[in-house]
Coordinates of C-alpha atoms and ligand atoms in Angstrom, one line a residue:
X29 CA 256.1 256.9 18.3
X30 CA 254.8 258.6 15.2
X31 CA 252.2 261.3 15.2
X32 CA 249.3 258.8 15.0
X33 CA 250.3 256.9 18.1
X34 CA 250.9 259.8 20.4
X35 CA 247.9 261.1 22.5
X36 CA 246.5 264.4 21.2
X37 CA 244.8 266.3 23.9
X38 CA 241.4 268.0 23.4
X39 CA 242.3 271.7 24.3
X40 CA 238.9 273.4 24.2
X41 CA 235.2 273.2 23.3
X42 CA 233.2 276.2 22.1
X43 CA 229.6 276.2 21.2
X44 CA 227.4 278.9 19.4
X45 CA 223.7 279.1 18.8
X46 CA 222.9 280.0 15.1
X47 CA 219.5 281.2 13.9
X48 CA 218.9 280.8 10.2
X49 CA 215.7 281.8 8.4
X50 CA 213.8 279.1 6.4
X51 CA 212.9 279.5 2.8
X52 CA 209.1 279.2 3.7
X53 CA 207.0 278.3 6.6
X54 CA 207.4 274.7 7.6
X55 CA 204.3 273.3 9.3
X56 CA 204.5 270.3 11.6
X57 CA 201.8 269.0 14.0
X58 CA 203.5 270.6 17.0
X59 CA 205.0 273.8 15.6
X60 CA 205.3 276.1 12.5
X61 CA 208.9 277.0 11.7
X62 CA 210.1 280.2 10.2
X63 CA 213.7 279.9 11.4
X64 CA 215.8 277.0 12.4
X65 CA 218.3 277.1 15.3
X66 CA 221.5 275.1 15.2
X67 CA 224.0 274.6 17.9
X68 CA 227.5 274.5 16.4
X69 CA 230.3 272.9 18.4
X70 CA 234.0 273.5 17.7
X71 CA 236.5 271.1 19.3
X72 CA 240.1 272.2 19.3
X73 CA 243.0 269.7 19.7
X74 CA 246.6 270.1 20.7
X75 CA 247.8 269.2 17.1
X76 CA 246.0 272.3 15.8
X77 CA 243.2 270.3 14.3
X78 CA 239.6 271.5 14.9
X79 CA 236.5 269.2 14.6
X80 CA 233.0 270.6 14.1
X81 CA 229.7 269.2 15.1
X82 CA 226.1 270.2 15.3
X83 CA 223.1 269.6 17.6
X84 CA 219.8 270.6 16.3
X85 CA 216.2 270.2 17.3
X86 CA 212.8 271.5 16.0
X87 CA 210.8 274.3 17.4
X88 CA 212.6 275.0 20.7
X89 CA 211.0 272.5 23.1
X90 CA 208.1 271.7 20.9
X91 CA 209.6 268.5 19.4
X92 CA 211.9 267.1 22.0
X93 CA 213.0 267.7 25.6
X94 CA 216.3 269.4 24.7
X95 CA 216.3 273.1 23.6
X96 CA 219.1 274.8 21.8
X97 CA 219.8 276.8 24.9
X98 CA 220.0 273.7 27.1
X99 CA 222.2 271.9 24.6
X100 CA 224.7 274.8 24.7
X101 CA 224.6 274.9 28.5
X102 CA 225.2 271.1 28.7
X103 CA 228.2 271.4 26.3
X104 CA 229.7 274.4 28.0
X105 CA 229.0 273.7 31.6
X106 CA 229.1 269.9 31.9
X107 CA 230.7 268.3 28.8
X108 CA 233.7 270.6 28.3
X109 CA 235.3 270.1 31.8
X110 CA 234.9 266.3 31.4
X111 CA 236.7 266.0 28.0
X112 CA 239.3 268.8 27.9
X113 CA 242.7 267.0 28.3
X114 CA 241.4 263.7 27.0
X115 CA 242.9 262.0 23.9
X116 CA 240.9 263.3 20.9
X117 CA 241.9 260.2 18.9
X118 CA 239.5 258.0 20.8
X119 CA 235.9 259.2 20.4
X120 CA 234.7 256.0 22.1
X121 CA 236.7 256.7 25.3
X122 CA 235.6 260.3 25.3
X123 CA 231.9 259.4 24.8
X124 CA 232.1 256.7 27.5
X125 CA 233.3 259.3 30.0
X126 CA 230.6 261.7 29.0
X127 CA 228.0 258.9 29.2
X128 CA 228.9 258.2 32.8
X129 CA 228.5 261.8 34.0
X130 CA 225.8 263.2 31.7
X131 CA 222.5 261.5 31.5
X132 CA 220.3 261.8 28.4
X133 CA 221.2 264.9 26.3
X134 CA 221.7 262.8 23.1
X135 CA 221.8 265.9 20.9
X136 CA 224.7 267.5 22.8
X137 CA 226.5 264.1 22.7
X138 CA 225.8 263.8 18.9
X139 CA 227.5 267.2 18.3
X140 CA 230.6 266.1 20.4
X141 CA 230.9 262.7 18.7
X142 CA 230.5 264.3 15.2
X143 CA 233.2 266.9 16.0
X144 CA 235.6 264.2 17.3
X145 CA 235.1 262.1 14.2
X146 CA 235.6 265.1 12.0
X147 CA 238.9 265.9 13.8
X148 CA 240.1 262.3 13.6
X149 CA 239.2 262.1 9.9
X150 CA 241.2 265.3 9.2
X151 CA 244.1 263.9 11.3
X152 CA 244.2 260.7 9.4
X153 CA 243.3 262.2 6.0
X154 CA 240.2 260.1 5.5
X155 CA 236.5 260.9 5.1
X156 CA 234.3 260.3 8.1
X157 CA 232.6 257.3 6.7
X158 CA 235.9 255.4 6.6
X159 CA 236.1 255.8 10.4
X160 CA 232.6 254.2 10.5
X161 CA 233.7 251.0 8.8
X162 CA 233.4 252.4 5.2
X163 CA 230.6 253.3 2.9
X164 CA 228.2 250.7 1.6
X165 CA 226.9 253.3 -0.8
X166 CA 228.5 256.4 -2.3
X167 CA 225.4 258.4 -2.4
X168 CA 222.0 258.6 -0.6
X169 CA 218.6 259.5 -2.0
X170 CA 217.0 262.5 -0.4
X171 CA 213.3 263.0 0.3
X172 CA 211.7 266.5 0.4
X173 CA 209.0 267.5 2.9
X174 CA 206.0 269.4 1.6
X175 CA 204.8 271.3 4.6
X176 CA 203.2 274.6 3.5
X177 CA 199.8 273.1 4.4
X178 CA 198.3 274.2 1.1
X179 CA 197.6 271.4 -1.5
X180 CA 198.0 273.5 -4.6
X181 CA 201.2 275.1 -3.3
X182 CA 202.6 271.7 -2.3
X183 CA 201.8 270.2 -5.7
X184 CA 203.6 273.1 -7.4
X185 CA 206.6 272.6 -5.1
X186 CA 206.7 268.9 -5.8
X187 CA 206.5 269.4 -9.6
X188 CA 209.4 271.8 -9.3
X189 CA 211.5 269.3 -7.4
X190 CA 210.7 266.6 -9.9
X191 CA 211.7 268.9 -12.8
X192 CA 215.0 269.8 -11.1
X193 CA 215.6 266.1 -10.5
X194 CA 216.2 266.9 -6.8
X195 CA 213.5 264.8 -5.1
X196 CA 211.0 262.2 -6.1
X197 CA 209.8 261.0 -2.7
X198 CA 207.8 263.5 -0.7
X199 CA 206.8 263.5 3.0
X200 CA 203.6 265.3 4.0
X201 CA 203.5 266.6 7.6
X202 CA 199.9 266.0 8.8
X203 CA 198.2 265.9 12.2
X204 CA 197.7 269.6 12.8
X205 CA 194.3 269.9 11.2
X206 CA 191.1 267.9 11.2
X207 CA 192.1 264.4 9.9
X208 CA 189.4 264.6 7.2
X209 CA 191.2 267.7 5.7
X210 CA 194.6 266.0 6.1
X211 CA 193.6 262.8 4.2
X212 CA 192.0 264.9 1.5
X213 CA 195.2 266.9 1.2
X214 CA 197.3 263.7 0.9
X215 CA 194.9 262.2 -1.7
X216 CA 194.9 265.4 -3.8
X217 CA 198.7 265.5 -3.9
X218 CA 199.1 261.8 -4.7
X219 CA 196.4 262.1 -7.5
X220 CA 198.3 265.0 -9.0
X221 CA 201.7 263.4 -8.9
X222 CA 200.6 259.8 -9.7
X223 CA 203.4 257.3 -10.3
X224 CA 206.0 260.0 -10.8
X225 CA 206.5 260.3 -7.1
X226 CA 206.2 258.3 -3.8
X227 CA 204.4 259.9 -0.9
X228 CA 204.9 259.3 2.9
X229 CA 203.1 260.9 5.8
X230 CA 204.4 262.0 9.2
X231 CA 201.7 262.5 11.8
X232 CA 204.3 263.3 14.5
X233 CA 202.3 261.5 17.3
X234 CA 199.2 263.7 16.8
X235 CA 196.5 261.1 16.4
X236 CA 194.9 258.8 19.0
X237 CA 194.9 255.2 18.2
X238 CA 191.1 255.4 17.4
X239 CA 191.8 258.2 14.9
X240 CA 194.5 256.1 13.3
X241 CA 192.2 253.1 12.8
X242 CA 189.6 255.5 11.2
X243 CA 192.0 257.3 8.8
X244 CA 194.9 255.0 7.9
X245 CA 192.6 253.0 5.5
X246 CA 192.1 256.3 3.6
X247 CA 195.9 256.9 3.5
X248 CA 196.3 253.4 2.2
X249 CA 193.7 253.9 -0.4
X250 CA 195.5 257.2 -1.5
X251 CA 198.6 255.1 -2.0
X252 CA 201.0 256.4 0.6
X253 CA 204.3 254.4 0.9
X254 CA 204.5 254.5 4.7
X255 CA 202.9 256.1 7.8
X256 CA 205.4 257.7 10.3
X257 CA 204.7 257.9 14.0
X258 CA 200.9 258.2 13.8
X259 CA 200.4 257.9 17.6
X260 CA 202.1 258.9 20.8
X261 CA 205.6 257.7 21.3
X262 CA 204.7 256.1 24.6
X263 CA 202.0 253.9 23.0
X264 CA 204.3 251.1 21.8
X265 CA 201.6 248.4 21.9
X266 CA 199.3 250.7 19.9
X267 CA 201.9 251.0 17.1
X268 CA 202.3 247.2 17.2
X269 CA 198.6 246.8 16.8
X270 CA 198.6 249.2 13.8
X271 CA 201.6 247.5 12.2
X272 CA 199.8 244.2 12.5
X273 CA 196.5 245.5 11.2
X274 CA 197.5 247.5 8.1
X275 CA 199.5 246.6 5.0
X276 CA 201.1 250.0 4.7
X277 CA 204.3 250.0 6.8
X278 CA 204.4 251.8 10.2
X279 CA 207.6 253.8 10.8
X280 CA 208.7 254.6 14.4
X281 CA 210.4 258.0 14.8
X282 CA 210.0 259.8 18.1
X283 CA 209.4 256.5 19.8
X284 CA 212.9 255.0 19.0
X285 CA 216.0 256.9 20.1
X286 CA 218.6 254.5 21.2
X287 CA 219.7 250.9 20.5
X288 CA 217.8 249.8 23.6
X289 CA 214.6 251.5 22.5
X290 CA 215.1 249.7 19.2
X291 CA 215.5 246.4 21.0
X292 CA 212.2 247.0 22.9
X293 CA 210.4 247.8 19.6
X294 CA 211.9 244.8 17.9
X295 CA 210.9 242.5 20.8
X296 CA 207.3 243.8 20.6
X297 CA 207.1 243.8 16.8
X298 CA 206.0 247.4 17.2
X299 CA 207.2 248.9 13.9
X300 CA 208.1 247.9 10.3
X301 CA 210.6 250.7 9.8
X302 CA 212.7 253.0 12.0
X303 CA 213.7 256.6 11.3
X304 CA 217.3 256.7 12.3
X305 CA 218.7 260.1 13.4
X306 CA 222.2 260.8 14.7
X307 CA 220.8 263.3 17.1
X308 CA 218.4 260.8 18.8
X309 CA 221.1 258.2 19.1
X310 CA 223.9 260.5 20.4
X311 CA 226.0 260.6 17.2
X312 CA 227.1 258.8 14.1
X313 CA 228.5 255.8 16.0
X314 CA 225.4 255.7 18.2
X315 CA 223.1 255.6 15.2
X316 CA 225.0 252.7 13.7
X317 CA 224.3 250.8 17.0
X318 CA 220.6 251.5 16.6
X319 CA 220.7 250.4 13.0
X320 CA 222.5 247.2 13.9
X321 CA 219.6 246.2 16.2
X322 CA 217.0 247.1 13.6
X323 CA 218.9 245.0 11.0
X324 CA 219.1 242.1 13.3
X325 CA 215.3 242.2 13.9
X326 CA 214.5 242.6 10.2
X327 CA 213.2 246.2 10.8
X328 CA 213.7 248.5 7.8
X329 CA 216.1 251.4 8.2
X330 CA 215.3 255.0 7.0
X331 CA 217.8 257.9 7.3
X332 CA 215.9 260.6 9.2
X333 CA 216.6 264.2 10.0
X334 CA 215.9 266.7 12.8
X335 CA 216.2 269.4 10.1
X336 CA 219.8 269.8 10.8
X337 CA 221.9 272.2 8.7
X338 CA 224.8 271.1 6.6
X339 CA 227.1 269.9 9.4
X340 CA 224.5 267.6 11.0
X341 CA 223.1 266.5 7.7
X342 CA 226.5 265.5 6.2
X343 CA 227.5 263.8 9.4
X344 CA 224.2 261.8 9.1
X345 CA 225.0 261.1 5.4
X346 CA 228.4 259.6 6.4
X347 CA 226.6 257.4 9.0
X348 CA 223.8 256.4 6.7
X349 CA 226.2 255.5 3.9
X350 CA 227.8 253.1 6.4
X351 CA 224.5 251.4 7.4
X352 CA 224.4 247.8 6.2
X353 CA 220.9 248.2 4.8
X354 CA 219.0 251.5 4.1
X355 CA 215.9 250.2 2.3
X356 CA 213.8 253.3 2.7
X357 CA 216.2 256.0 1.7
X358 CA 217.0 259.2 3.6
X359 CA 215.5 262.7 4.1
X360 CA 218.6 264.8 4.6
X361 CA 217.1 267.9 3.1
X362 CA 217.5 270.2 6.1
X363 CA 220.1 272.5 4.6
X364 CA 217.8 273.1 1.6
X365 CA 215.1 274.4 3.9
X366 CA 217.4 277.2 5.0
X367 CA 217.9 280.5 3.2
X368 CA 221.6 280.5 3.8
X369 CA 224.4 278.3 5.1
X370 CA 227.3 278.6 7.5
X371 CA 229.6 276.2 5.5
X372 CA 231.4 277.4 2.4
X373 CA 230.2 274.7 0.0
X374 CA 227.6 272.0 0.7
X375 CA 227.3 269.0 -1.6
X376 CA 224.7 269.3 -4.3
X377 CA 221.9 266.8 -4.9
X378 CA 222.1 265.6 -8.5
X379 CA 219.7 263.1 -10.1
X380 CA 217.9 262.7 -6.8
X381 CA 221.1 261.7 -4.9
X382 CA 223.4 263.3 -2.5
X383 CA 227.0 262.2 -3.1
X384 CA 229.2 261.6 0.0
X385 CA 232.1 264.1 0.4
X386 CA 235.4 262.3 0.0
X387 CA 237.7 264.9 1.6
X388 CA 238.9 264.4 5.2
X389 CA 236.5 264.3 8.1
X390 CA 233.1 265.7 7.4
X391 CA 234.4 267.3 4.2
X392 CA 233.0 270.7 5.1
X393 CA 234.6 274.1 5.9
X394 CA 232.9 276.7 8.1
X395 CA 232.2 280.1 6.5
X396 CA 233.4 282.2 9.4
X397 CA 231.7 285.4 8.2
X398 CA 228.3 283.8 7.9
X399 CA 228.8 281.9 11.2
X400 CA 229.5 285.1 13.0
X401 CA 226.6 286.9 11.2
X402 CA 224.0 284.4 12.2
X403 CA 225.3 283.6 15.7
X404 CA 223.2 284.7 18.6
X405 CA 225.0 287.5 20.3
X406 CA 223.6 287.2 23.8
Ligands
MUC16 C1 210.3 264.4 11.8 O1 209.5 264.2 12.7 O2 210.6 263.4 11.0 C2 211.7 265.4 9.3 C3 211.3 266.0 8.2 C4 210.5 267.1 8.6 O3 209.9 267.9 7.9 O4 210.5 267.2 9.9 C5 211.4 266.2 10.4 C6 211.0 265.7 11.7
MG17 MG1 209.2 262.1 12.0

C-alpha cells in the first residue's frame, strides 16, 4: 500500500477563539459590530499534516443560535472524542459519525469539514476545489456591504471601492431604523451611484409582512437588484407571497440552512434566490448539497458570508467556485472588514474578482504570532 491508501489517523483537534477589530462599525438590524470573533480549528493527523478550519457567526448570539463559546465547547468536548483516531482521508465518514452524535451545530461541523478538506488537499497536493469536483470558475466576484448607516459616508465608501476596482455591487443592511428612513437611504445611494453599481438590500428578518408590502415597491422604484430575507425566517409562506407579488427577486438567507430547508423552500416556491453559506450547511461539501437542490429547482445561487475571516472565506470561495451555477455572485468580503489577519497572505481582489488559490488545500498559512496575539487567553 502506498501512502495514499493507508489510513491516516486524526491525532488531535484544537480550537481557539480569536477576536479581531473591524475597520469601522458594521450595523446590521440585530447588532452593531466593532469586533469579529472567529473560532479557528486545527486538526492534526498522524502523517504530520495539519488542516485548518473556521467557524464564525455574527454578534455572539444576535444572529444565530450558536455562539463562539458554544462552538468551541462543542468542538472540544463533543466532536474531538468522536473523531480522534478516525481516518482523516475520509471527511465523509468523519462527518457522518459526527452527524449521528451531534445534532445541529452546523458552524462547528463546517470548521471540521473545512479542516479535513484542507488536510486532504495538502496530503494529495491539490487545491481544495479539486476535492469538490473541480472549479467551474477560477475567480468569484465579491460584493461589499455598506453598513455605516450614514448615506454620505456610504456613498463615499462605495466611490472608493469603485475607484479601487474592488467592488461594484453593494449590499445595504437595513431594518434597524424606521423603514421610511431606510428606503430614503437606499434611494439616495442608488441615485448617487447610478448605473456604475448594483445595489442589494438585506433586511435580516426585521420587517413584518405588512411592512414589506408597504416598502418593497419603493425599493423596486429605487432600482435595487434583490431583497434579502425581508421577513422572519419562520414565515416561509410570507416570503412565497412576496416572491409572487414583486418583480424584484426575493433572496432567502436565515431561512435556508440545509439541503432539506432548500427542498422545502423549493417545493413552496418561497424564494427566487438562496444565500449559500458553508457555515449554515455544515461545510463546503454540505453547501454543495444545498446548491444542488437549489439548482434542481431553478432557484438562483448566491455565495453568502457570515463575515468569516480569511480561512472561512477562502473555504467558501473553493466551494462556490465548484457550484454548477452562481448567477448572483458572492459576498466574500469578511476579511476586508477586519483590521488585521491571522493568515500570512490572503488573496487580493483584482478587477472586482477574487482569484482562487491554487496551492494545496485551502492555500493559506497561519500567521502564528498574530494568531497568538488575537487569541482569547481565558
Ligand atoms: C447576512 O445576513 O447576510 C453578510 C454581509 C453582511 O454584512 O452581513 C452578512 C450577514
Ligand atoms: Mg443576509
